[in-house]
Structure formats: structure tokens, C-alpha cells
Coordinates of C-alpha atoms (C1' of nucleotides) in Angstrom, one line a residue:
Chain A
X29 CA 32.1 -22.3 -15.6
X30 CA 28.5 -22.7 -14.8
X31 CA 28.5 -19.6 -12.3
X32 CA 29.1 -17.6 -15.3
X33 CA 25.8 -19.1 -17.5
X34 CA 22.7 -16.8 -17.6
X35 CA 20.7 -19.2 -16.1
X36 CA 22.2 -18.9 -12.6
X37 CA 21.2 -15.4 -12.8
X38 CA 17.5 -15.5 -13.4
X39 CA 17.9 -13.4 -16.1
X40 CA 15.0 -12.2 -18.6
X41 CA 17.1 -10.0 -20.8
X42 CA 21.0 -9.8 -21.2
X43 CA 21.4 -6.8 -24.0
X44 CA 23.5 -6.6 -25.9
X45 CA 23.5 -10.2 -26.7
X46 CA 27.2 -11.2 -25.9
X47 CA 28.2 -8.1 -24.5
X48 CA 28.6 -9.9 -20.9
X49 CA 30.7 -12.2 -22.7
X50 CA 32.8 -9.4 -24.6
X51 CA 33.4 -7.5 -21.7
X52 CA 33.8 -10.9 -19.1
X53 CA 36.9 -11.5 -21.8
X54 CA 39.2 -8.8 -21.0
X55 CA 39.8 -10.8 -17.8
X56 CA 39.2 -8.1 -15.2
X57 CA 36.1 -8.3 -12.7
X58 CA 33.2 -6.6 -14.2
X59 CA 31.6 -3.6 -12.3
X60 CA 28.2 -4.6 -11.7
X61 CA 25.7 -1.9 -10.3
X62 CA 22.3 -2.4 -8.9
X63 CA 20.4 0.9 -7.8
X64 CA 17.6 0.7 -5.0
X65 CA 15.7 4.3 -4.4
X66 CA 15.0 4.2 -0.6
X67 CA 11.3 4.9 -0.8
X68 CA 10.7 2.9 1.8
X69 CA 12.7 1.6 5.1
X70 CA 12.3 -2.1 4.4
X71 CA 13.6 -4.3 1.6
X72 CA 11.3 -6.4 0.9
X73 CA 11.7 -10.1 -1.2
X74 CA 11.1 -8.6 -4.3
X75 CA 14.4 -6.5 -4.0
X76 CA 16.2 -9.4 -2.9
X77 CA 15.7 -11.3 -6.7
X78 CA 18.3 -8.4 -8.2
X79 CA 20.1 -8.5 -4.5
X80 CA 20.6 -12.3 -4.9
X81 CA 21.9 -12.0 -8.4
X82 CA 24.4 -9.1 -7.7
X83 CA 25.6 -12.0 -4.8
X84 CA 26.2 -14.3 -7.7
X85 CA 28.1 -12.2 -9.6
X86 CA 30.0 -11.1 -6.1
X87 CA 31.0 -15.1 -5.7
X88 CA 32.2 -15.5 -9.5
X89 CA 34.3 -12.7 -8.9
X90 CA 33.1 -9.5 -9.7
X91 CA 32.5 -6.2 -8.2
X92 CA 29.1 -5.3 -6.8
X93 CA 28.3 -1.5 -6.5
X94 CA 25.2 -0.7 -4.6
X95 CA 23.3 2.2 -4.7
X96 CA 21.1 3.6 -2.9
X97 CA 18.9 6.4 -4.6
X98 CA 18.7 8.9 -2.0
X99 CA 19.0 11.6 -4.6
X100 CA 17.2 9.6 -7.4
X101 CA 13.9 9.3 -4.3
X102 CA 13.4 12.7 -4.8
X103 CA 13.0 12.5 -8.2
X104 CA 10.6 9.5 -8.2
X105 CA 11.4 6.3 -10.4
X106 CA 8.5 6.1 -13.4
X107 CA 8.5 2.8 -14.5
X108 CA 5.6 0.9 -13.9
X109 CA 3.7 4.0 -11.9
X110 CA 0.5 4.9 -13.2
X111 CA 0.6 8.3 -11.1
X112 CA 3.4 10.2 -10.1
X113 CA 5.0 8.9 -6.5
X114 CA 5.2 11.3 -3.1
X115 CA 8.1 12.7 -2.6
X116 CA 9.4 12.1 0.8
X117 CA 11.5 14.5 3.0
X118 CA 14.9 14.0 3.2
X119 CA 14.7 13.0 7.0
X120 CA 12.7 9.8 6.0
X121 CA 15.0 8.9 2.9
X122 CA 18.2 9.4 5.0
X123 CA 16.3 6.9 7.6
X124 CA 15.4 5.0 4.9
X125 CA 18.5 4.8 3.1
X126 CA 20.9 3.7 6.6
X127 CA 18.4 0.6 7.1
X128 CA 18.1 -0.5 3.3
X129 CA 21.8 -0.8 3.2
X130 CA 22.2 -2.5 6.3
X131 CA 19.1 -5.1 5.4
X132 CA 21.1 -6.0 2.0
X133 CA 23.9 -6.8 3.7
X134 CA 21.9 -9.8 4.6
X135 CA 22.1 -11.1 1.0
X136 CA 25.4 -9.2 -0.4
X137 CA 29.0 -9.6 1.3
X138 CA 29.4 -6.4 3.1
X139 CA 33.5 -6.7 2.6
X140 CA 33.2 -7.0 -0.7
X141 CA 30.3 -4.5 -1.5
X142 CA 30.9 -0.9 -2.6
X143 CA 28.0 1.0 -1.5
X144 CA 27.5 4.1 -2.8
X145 CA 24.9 7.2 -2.8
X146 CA 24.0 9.1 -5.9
X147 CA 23.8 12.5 -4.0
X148 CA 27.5 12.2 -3.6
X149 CA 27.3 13.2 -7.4
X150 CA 24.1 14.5 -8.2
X151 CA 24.0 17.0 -5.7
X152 CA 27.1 18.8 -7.6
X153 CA 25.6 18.4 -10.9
X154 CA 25.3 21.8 -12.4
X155 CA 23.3 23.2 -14.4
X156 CA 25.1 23.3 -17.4
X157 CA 26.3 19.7 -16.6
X158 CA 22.5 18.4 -16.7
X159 CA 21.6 20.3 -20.1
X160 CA 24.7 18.2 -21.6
X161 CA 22.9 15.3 -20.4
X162 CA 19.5 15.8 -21.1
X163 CA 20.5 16.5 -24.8
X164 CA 21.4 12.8 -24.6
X165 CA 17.8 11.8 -24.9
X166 CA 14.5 13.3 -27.2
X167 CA 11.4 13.6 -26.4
X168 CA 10.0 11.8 -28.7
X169 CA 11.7 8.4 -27.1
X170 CA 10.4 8.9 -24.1
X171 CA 7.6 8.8 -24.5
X172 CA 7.0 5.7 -26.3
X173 CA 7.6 4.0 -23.4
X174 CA 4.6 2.3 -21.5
X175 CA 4.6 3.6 -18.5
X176 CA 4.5 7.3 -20.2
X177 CA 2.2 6.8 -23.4
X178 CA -0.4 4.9 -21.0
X179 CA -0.3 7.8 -18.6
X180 CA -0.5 10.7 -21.8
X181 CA -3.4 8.1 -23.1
X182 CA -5.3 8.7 -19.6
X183 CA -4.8 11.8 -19.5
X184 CA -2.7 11.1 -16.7
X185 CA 0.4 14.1 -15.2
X186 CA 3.7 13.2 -16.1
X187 CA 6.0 16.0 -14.6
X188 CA 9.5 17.1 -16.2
X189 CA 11.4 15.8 -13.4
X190 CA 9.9 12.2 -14.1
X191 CA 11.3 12.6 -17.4
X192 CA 14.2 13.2 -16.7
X193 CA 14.3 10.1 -14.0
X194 CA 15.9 7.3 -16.6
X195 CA 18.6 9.9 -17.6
X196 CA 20.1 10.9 -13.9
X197 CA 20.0 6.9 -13.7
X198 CA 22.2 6.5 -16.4
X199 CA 24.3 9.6 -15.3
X200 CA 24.8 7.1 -11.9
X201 CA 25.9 4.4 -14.1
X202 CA 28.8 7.3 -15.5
X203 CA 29.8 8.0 -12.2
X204 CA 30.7 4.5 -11.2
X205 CA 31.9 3.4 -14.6
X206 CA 29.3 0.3 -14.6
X207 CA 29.8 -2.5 -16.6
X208 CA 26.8 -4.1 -16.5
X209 CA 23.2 -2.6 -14.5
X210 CA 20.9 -5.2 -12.8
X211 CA 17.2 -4.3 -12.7
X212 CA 13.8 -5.9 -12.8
X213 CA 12.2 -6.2 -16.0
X214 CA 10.5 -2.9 -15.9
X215 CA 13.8 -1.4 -15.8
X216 CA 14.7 -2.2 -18.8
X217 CA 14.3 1.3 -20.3
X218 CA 15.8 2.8 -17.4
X219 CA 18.7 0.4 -18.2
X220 CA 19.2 0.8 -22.1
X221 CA 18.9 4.9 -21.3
X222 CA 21.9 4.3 -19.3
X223 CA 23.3 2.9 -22.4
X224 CA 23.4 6.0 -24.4
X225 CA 23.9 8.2 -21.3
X226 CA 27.4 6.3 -21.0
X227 CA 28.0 6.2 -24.9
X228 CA 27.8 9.5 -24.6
X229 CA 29.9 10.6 -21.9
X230 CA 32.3 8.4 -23.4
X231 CA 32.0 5.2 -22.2
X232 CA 31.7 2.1 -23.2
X233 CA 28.1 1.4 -22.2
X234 CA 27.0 -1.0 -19.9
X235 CA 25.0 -4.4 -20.2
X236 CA 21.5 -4.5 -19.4
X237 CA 20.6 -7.6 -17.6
X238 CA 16.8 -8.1 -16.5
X239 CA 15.1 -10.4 -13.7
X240 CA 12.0 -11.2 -13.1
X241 CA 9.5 -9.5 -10.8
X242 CA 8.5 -11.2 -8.0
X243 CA 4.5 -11.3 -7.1
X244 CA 3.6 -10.4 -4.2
X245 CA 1.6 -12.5 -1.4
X246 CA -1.7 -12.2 -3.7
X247 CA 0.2 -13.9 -6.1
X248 CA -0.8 -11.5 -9.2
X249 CA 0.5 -8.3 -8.1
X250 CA 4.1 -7.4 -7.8
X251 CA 5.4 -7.0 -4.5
X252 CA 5.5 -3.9 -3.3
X253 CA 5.4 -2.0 0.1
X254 CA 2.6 0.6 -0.6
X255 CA 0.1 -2.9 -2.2
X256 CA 0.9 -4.2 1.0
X257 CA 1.3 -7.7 -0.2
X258 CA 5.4 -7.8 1.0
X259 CA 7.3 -9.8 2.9
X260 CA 10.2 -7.7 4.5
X261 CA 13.6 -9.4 5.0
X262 CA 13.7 -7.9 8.8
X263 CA 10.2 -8.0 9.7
X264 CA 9.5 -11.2 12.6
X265 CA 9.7 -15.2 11.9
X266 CA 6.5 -16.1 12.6
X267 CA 5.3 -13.0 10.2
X268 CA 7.5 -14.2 7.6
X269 CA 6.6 -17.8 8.0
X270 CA 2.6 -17.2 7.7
X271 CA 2.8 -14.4 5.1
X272 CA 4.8 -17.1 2.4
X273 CA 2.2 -19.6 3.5
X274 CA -0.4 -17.3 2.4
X275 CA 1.2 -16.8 -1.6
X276 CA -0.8 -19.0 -3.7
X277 CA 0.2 -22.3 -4.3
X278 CA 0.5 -21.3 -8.1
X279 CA 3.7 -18.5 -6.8
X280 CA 5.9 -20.8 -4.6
X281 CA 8.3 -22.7 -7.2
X282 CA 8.7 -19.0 -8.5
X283 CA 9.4 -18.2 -4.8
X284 CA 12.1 -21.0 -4.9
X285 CA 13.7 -19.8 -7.9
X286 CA 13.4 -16.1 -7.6
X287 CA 14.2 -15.6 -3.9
X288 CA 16.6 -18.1 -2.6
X289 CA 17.9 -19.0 -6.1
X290 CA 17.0 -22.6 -5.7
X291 CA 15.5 -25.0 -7.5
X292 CA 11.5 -26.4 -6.2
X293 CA 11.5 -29.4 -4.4
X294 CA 9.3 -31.7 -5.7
X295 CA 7.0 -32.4 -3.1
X296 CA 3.3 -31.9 -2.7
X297 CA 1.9 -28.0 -2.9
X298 CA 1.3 -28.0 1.0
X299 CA 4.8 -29.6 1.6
X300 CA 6.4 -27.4 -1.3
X301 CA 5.4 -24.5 0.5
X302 CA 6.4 -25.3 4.1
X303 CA 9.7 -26.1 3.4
X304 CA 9.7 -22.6 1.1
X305 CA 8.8 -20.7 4.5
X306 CA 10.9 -22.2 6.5
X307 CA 13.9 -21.7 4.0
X308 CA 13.4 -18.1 3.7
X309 CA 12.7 -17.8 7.5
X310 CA 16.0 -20.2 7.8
X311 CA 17.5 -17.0 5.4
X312 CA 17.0 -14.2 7.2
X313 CA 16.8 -15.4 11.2
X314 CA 18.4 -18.8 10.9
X315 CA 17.2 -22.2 11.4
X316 CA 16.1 -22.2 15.3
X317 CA 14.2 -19.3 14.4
X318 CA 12.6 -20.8 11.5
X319 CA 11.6 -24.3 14.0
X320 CA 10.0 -22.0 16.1
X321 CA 8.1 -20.2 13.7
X322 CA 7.1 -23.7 11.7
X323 CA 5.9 -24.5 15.0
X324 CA 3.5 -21.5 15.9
X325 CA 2.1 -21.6 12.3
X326 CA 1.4 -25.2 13.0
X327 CA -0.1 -24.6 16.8
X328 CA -2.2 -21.5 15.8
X329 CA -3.2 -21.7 12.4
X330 CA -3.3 -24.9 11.3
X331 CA -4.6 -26.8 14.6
X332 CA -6.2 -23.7 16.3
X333 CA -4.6 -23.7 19.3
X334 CA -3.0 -20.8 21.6
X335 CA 0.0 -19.5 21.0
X336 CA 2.6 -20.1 23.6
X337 CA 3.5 -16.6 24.0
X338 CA 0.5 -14.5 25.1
X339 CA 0.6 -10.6 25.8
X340 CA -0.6 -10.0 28.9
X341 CA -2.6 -6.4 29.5
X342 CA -3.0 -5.2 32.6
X343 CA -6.6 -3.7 33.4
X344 CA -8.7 -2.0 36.7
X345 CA -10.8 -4.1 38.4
X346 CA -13.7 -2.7 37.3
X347 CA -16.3 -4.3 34.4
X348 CA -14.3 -3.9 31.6
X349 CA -15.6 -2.6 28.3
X350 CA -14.0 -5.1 26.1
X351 CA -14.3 -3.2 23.0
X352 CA -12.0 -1.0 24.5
X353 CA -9.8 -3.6 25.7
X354 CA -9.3 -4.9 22.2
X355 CA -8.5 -1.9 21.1
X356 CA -6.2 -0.9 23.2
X357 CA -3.9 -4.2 22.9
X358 CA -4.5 -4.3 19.1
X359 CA -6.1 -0.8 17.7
X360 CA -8.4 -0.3 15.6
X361 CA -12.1 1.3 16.6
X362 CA -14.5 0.6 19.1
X363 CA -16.9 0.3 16.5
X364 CA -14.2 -2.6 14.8
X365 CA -14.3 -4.8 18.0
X366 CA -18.1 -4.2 19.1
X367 CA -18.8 -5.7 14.9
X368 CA -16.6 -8.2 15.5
X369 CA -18.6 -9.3 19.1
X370 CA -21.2 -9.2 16.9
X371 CA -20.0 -11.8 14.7
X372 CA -19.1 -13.6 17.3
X373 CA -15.2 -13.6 16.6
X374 CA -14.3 -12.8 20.1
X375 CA -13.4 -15.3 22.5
X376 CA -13.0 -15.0 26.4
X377 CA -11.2 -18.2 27.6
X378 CA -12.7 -20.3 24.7
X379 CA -16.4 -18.8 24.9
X380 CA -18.0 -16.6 22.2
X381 CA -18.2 -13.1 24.0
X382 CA -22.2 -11.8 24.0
X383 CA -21.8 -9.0 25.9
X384 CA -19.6 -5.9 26.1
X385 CA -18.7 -5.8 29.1
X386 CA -17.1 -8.1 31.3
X387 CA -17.6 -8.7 35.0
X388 CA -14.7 -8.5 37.5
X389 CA -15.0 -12.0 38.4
X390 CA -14.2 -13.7 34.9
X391 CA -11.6 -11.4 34.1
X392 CA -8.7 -12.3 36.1
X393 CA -6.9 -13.8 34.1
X394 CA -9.1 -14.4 31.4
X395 CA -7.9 -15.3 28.2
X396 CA -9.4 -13.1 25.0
X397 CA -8.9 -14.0 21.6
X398 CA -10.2 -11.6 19.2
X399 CA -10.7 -13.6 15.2
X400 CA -8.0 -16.5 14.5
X401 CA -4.7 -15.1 15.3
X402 CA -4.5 -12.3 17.9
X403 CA -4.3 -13.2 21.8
X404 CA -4.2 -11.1 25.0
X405 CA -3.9 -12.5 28.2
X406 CA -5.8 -10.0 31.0
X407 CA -4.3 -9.6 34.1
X408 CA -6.0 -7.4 37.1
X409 CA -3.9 -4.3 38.1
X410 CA -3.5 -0.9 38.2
X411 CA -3.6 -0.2 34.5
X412 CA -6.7 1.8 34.8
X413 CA -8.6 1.7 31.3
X414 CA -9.3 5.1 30.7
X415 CA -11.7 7.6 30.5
X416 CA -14.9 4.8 32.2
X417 CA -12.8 4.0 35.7
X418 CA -12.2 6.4 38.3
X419 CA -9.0 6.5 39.8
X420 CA -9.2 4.3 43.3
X421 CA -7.3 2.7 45.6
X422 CA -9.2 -0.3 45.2
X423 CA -6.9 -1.7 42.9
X424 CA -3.8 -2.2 45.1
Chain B
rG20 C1' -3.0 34.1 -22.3
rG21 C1' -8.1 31.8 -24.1
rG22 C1' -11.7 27.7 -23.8
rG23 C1' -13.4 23.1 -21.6
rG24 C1' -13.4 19.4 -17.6
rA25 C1' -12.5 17.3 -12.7
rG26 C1' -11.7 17.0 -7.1
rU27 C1' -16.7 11.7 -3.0
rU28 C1' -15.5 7.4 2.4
rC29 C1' -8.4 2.9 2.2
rC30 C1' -8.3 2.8 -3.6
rC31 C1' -11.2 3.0 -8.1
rG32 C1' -15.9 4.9 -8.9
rA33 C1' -21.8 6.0 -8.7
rG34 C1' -24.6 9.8 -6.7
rU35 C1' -26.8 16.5 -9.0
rG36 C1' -31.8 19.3 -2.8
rG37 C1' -34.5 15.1 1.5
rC38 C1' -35.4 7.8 0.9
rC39 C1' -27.0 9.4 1.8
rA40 C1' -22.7 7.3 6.4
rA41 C1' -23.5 7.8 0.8
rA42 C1' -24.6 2.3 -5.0
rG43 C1' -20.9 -1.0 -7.3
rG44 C1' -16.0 -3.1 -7.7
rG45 C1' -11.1 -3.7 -5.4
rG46 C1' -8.6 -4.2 -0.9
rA47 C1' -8.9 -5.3 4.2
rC48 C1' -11.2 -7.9 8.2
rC49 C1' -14.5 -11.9 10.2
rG50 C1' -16.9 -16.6 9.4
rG51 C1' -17.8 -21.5 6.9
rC52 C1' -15.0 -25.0 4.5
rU53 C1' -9.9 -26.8 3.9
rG54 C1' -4.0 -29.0 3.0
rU55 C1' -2.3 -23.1 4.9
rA56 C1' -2.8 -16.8 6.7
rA57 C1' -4.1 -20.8 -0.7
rA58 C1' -8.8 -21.6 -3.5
rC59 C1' -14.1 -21.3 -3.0
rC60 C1' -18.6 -19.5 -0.5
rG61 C1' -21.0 -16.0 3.0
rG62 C1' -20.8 -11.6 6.1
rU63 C1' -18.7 -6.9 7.8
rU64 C1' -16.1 -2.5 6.3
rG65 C1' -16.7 6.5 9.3
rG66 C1' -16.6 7.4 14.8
rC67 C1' -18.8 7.2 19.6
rU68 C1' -20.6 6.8 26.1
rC69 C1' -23.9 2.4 19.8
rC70 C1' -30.8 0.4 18.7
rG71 C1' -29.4 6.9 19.6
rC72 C1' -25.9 10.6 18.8
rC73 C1' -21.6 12.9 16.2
rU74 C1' -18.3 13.9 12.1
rU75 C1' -17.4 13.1 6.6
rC76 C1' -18.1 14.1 0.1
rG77 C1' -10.9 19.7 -2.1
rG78 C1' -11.2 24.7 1.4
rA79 C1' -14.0 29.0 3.3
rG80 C1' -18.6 31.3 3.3
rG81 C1' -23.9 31.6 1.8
rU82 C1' -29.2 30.1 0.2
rU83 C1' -32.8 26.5 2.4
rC84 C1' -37.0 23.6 7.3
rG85 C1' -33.0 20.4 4.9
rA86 C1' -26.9 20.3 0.7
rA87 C1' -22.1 15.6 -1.4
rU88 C1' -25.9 17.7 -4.5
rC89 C1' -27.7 25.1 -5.5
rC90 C1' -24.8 30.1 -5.2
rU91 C1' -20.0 33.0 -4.2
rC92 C1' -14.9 33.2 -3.6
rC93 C1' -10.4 30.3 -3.1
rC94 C1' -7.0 25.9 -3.7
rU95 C1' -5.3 21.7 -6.6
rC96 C1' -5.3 18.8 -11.1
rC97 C1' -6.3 17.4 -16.3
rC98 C1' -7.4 18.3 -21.6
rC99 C1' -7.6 21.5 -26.0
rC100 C1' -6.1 26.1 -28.5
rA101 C1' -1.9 29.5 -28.4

RNA sequence: GGGGGAGUUCCCGAGUGGCCAAAGGGGACCGGCUGUAAACCGGUUGGCUCCGCCUUCGGAGGUUCGAAUCCUCCCUCCCCCA
């Protein structure tokens, strides 16, 4: 049946060629693995191409084993790294690991997902039990990979334990008897090591399927947390709504394809990419959700308007250093705000600010807007803007 | 174990005694324009009680009127030979 065609997958490579097929013919649902290492406590859309595929092979039938890398983390996935990644403690990864499973279950059927964690294995393996599998691999192979050679031709680090990365991955595919391993195109060596790890532990090894990675909101890059072009699965409508408005126009029918598993409308590029917003927004918070934040894109970026929703900060009656204000509703420096007065990107109630400080008087209630997007309604009170006010009664 | 080289502001990367808060690029931010937080063009990009002051160039000392630049020791990393 169609759900079963390569196609519905968004699959680069399927290796072996007709393994699926030989292994999809003995009738029993296949045991298809996809591992995420939790380096960081949000998935993100580019982990939900592979997420979204493991869903379609959930709904034709099959088993979907997740894992989550908590072990793996430490040792730092390779592929595609041109420097070696920090390691993180094992607070933050078991952090991590609780709120990456939870935010998959927003694309995978939590009944019918088998999550598993790789330290429930790897932390046994003994010694003698990792020489047997590193005799699995040479040297030699590894590094001809890209990722290695490029690093050895830039005289780059590449530590042991990076080395040894693509073969623990393989041991993971062992421990949960996969039959086939889902992983972005860069994975694909990670993947075919697993093949051998498996042949050699006795197994029939698994098949390697491949998907595409997903650019991030630059539209060249891959997404990625630390390039800080992502779009996170949990993170707010409005934030999800405005950061796919700002991929290229070039990225959205990938977008379509890649992340909601959909075919692009045809509509014009604008129109395209509006309704690609407000799908994925639709995805992950549901349709009101997505009105609203079609709306506030609408209201504050596109006709320049104020949001409906303004913060309000309380401050003391006396002048107020608005430098300080700004940075105490929004961070950043001083400095930061004081350039941007400069530039004349701060607003009080609709006027260009030209001065620093503002007088008692036009603050009540005044209405700053510091560049396009951020708002902060002032309010007079008691919230004393330290260290420039003394503390007085005045205020109540 | 021996020899050589390197650590600069968010990142890459110039700078080898004062003209350095430190070139250039990337990123980010702001502005213009626009169909968007796209594209393109322009500006900004250490901090502060901000036209002056303070803190930065792996770390700690030292030389000097003055050091990212010179000296000493230490730490980290890379390469070559073994």
C-alpha cells in the first residue's frame, strides 16, 4: 500500500536496496529505532523530519523504539562537527533527556512508542565487552569519513572516545534488536557502522534509511540549537509563527514536506508561507492558538501596530533612566539601549525618545517601544528602580 | 621522550611597545525599503553614574612613562619525529 512506498518517508537513502522489502516480508512489524542524544532540552523542527517518519512507520504498523542518548551525550556524536562538542553534566542531560521525550510525544503515539535509554545498557558494558566491539571496526575506516579526514586535514583534535561514538551507536542498535535505524543524512555512517556492529554480534543487521536535513531559519544552515536559527516544538505561538515567516522563501515547500509531511500548497510565496506557519503553529498548540498568533504577526509586524498584550513594569516616581528601564524589562546593557536612543529606535507613546531620562509627568502610563517588536507598558508604583532612587514614602 | 607551533572581543581572524576597546568577515541588533521577523541597502555591535571613566587580548608575576604586543613561570591545545 502507499504507506509502505519510500516516498512517504522522505527518504534519501534506503541501504541495502530491498532490504526494507526483505525484511517487511516476513510479515511481522519491523523494529524501527531512531536515537536522539539529549544535548539540548528542546527538540527542535529539524528532529521532528526523523520524528515524523518513525510516526509513519508507527501508523503502517510497526514498532517505534526511541532513544534517547543520555549515555551516548557523554560521548559526543561526530558527524558533521568540526570540533569536538562539550560535554554536559549528567544533571543537565537527565533534564534534558525527561523533556526531549515528553516534546516527541507530540509527533509519536506515546502508547505505542517504546522509549528507551542507552545507559540502561551502556552503563554495564565492561571492559572486555567494549574491546569485542571495538575489534568490529579499523582504524583505517574511520577515518575516511568526512567529518574525521576534514578534521585530521585541519589539523583539527579528534579524541578516542569520538571514535569510538558510531560503534556504541551500533552497539544500541544490538541491544534493541533494530530492524531498521532512522537518521539524517549525516548519519549515514553512524548507520552502516551499526550494520557491521550487529553482523557481528550476530544479527541480521539493520536497514539504513536517511532523511533529509532540515535548514534552519537562515535557510542555508542546518538547524540546530547552538546556530541558533531553530524553531522549538514547545517554545510560544507567536515565536513559532514569526520565526517560520522569517525562513527564506526559497526553504518553505521544503518546510511543507520535511516537517508536516505535506505536500506545498500552490499559492503565492507570501501566501505559501503563512499558511506554512500557521500549520506548524496549528501542530504543536492547535488551531486557536495558531489564529491568535496569525493575528499578532499581522498587528505587529506586518501593519506596525501594538500588540494587544503589553507587559506592564512598575517603576518609582522619580525621572526614570530609561536605559535602565529597557533593560530591566528586556536585558541587555545600558550601553545597548542608550545606542539604540541614539538611533532613534525607542519610542515613548509613539514619539522618538531624545533624552534619557524621562520626567514623572509623561511616564504614567506611558507606552515604550524599544525597535519593532518589544513593548512595555510603565505603570507608577513602588517598584523602585534601583540603585538612582532613594527609598521614600512618596510613592504610596 | 625530543623538536616545532598556537591560545585575541559571540564565532572566525588581523594586530608584535604608544595612533588598540583592538582591522576584516560572519552572526546578532537597529533603520530604510518591502509581500514577512524574506531579499536588498545603510548603521550599530565591551561595560558604566557615558562626550569622561572602568575592565578586556589563556593564567600569575615582571620590565617600561606606557604592553594584546617584551621577559619569567604556569595551564591548555595542535603538528612532526620516536
Amino acid at each position: 500500500m502507499a504507506n509502505d512506498r519510500p516516498s512517504n518517508w522522505n527518504a534519501v537513502d534506503l541501504l541495502p536496496a530491498g532490504g526494507l522489502e526483505g525484511k517487511a516480508a516476513r510479515g511481522t512489524p519491523l523494529r524501527v529505532k531512531l536515537g536522539i542524544d539529549p544535548t539540548a532540552p528542546d527538540i527542535h523542527l529539524g528532529h521532528t523530519v526523523a520524528l515524523g517518519t518513525l510516526a509513519a512507520f508507527q501508523e503502517a504498523g510497526h514498532a517505534a523504539v526511541l532513544i534517547i542518548g543520555d549515555y551516548t551525550a557523554r560521548i559526543g556524536d561526530p558527524s558533521g562537527r568540526s570540533g569536538e562538542r562539550p560535554v554536559l553534566s549528567a544533571d543537565e542531560l537527565d533534564r534534558n533527556a525527561r523533556s526531549y521525550a515528553e516534546q516527541a510525544f507530540k509527533i509519536l503515539d506515546r502508547d505505542r512508542t517504546e522509549v528507551r535509554h542507552n545507559s540502561e545498557w551502556l552503563a554495564k558494558l565492561d571492559f572486555a565487552e567494549l574491546l569485542r566491539l571495538t575489534r568490529t571496526m579499523t582504524v583505517a575506516r574511520m577515518l575516511k569519513r568526512d567529518d574525521f579526514a576534514n578534521r585530521m586535514a585541519a589539523q583539527e583534535p579528534i579524541s578516542v572516545t569520538e571514535l569510538l561514538y558510531p560503534l556504541v551507536q551500533g552497539y544500541d542498535s544490538v541491544a534493541v534488536q533494530a530492524d531498521v535505524e532512522l537518521g539524517g543524512t549525516d548519519q549515514l555512517y553512524n548507520l552502516l557502522a551499526g550494520r557491521d556492529v550487529m553482523q557481528a554480534y550476530g544479527l541480521e543487521p539493520q536497514v539504513a534509511l536517511t532523511l533529509p536535513i532540515l535548514v534552519g531559519t537562515d535557510g542555508t544552515e542546518r538547524m540546530s540549537k547552538s546556530r541558533g536559527n531553530y524553531i522549538g516544538v514547545a517554545e510560544p505561538p507567536s515565536d513559532q509563527f514569526g520565526k517560520v515567516m522569517s525562513i527564506p522563501d526559497s526553504a518553505t515547500a521544503d518546510y511543507w514536506r520535511l516537517c508536516l509531511r505535506r505536500d506545498p500548497p500552490e499559492l503565492e510565496p507570501m501566501q505559501a508561507k503563512l499558511a506554512l506557519a500557521a500549520a506548524i503553529v496549528t501542530r504543536y498548540h492547535g488551531e486557536p492558538a495558531a489564529a491568535q498568533a496569525e493575528a499578532h504577526f499581522t498587528r505587529v509586524v506586518r501593519e506596525r501596530g501594538t500588540p494587544e498584550d503589553v507587559p506592564v513594569l512598575e517603576v518609582a516616581a522619580d525621572t526614570v533612566h530609561l536605559p535602565e528601564v529597557l533593560k530591566r524589562q528586556f536585558g541587555e546593557s545600558t550601553s545597548h539601549w542608550r545606542r539604540l536612543i541614539e538611533q532613534g529606535s525607542v519610542r515613548v507613546n509613539g514619539v522618538p525618545a531624545t533624552e534619557l531620562n524621562l520626567p514623572a509627568e509623561r511616564l504614567s502610563d506611558a507606552l515604550v517601544q524599544a525597535g519593532r517588536r518589544r513593548f512595555v507598558r510603565l505603570r507608577l508604583g513602588t517598584g523602585a528602580l534601583e540603585p538612582r532612587s532613594r527609598p521614600d514614602a512618596a510613592g504610596c
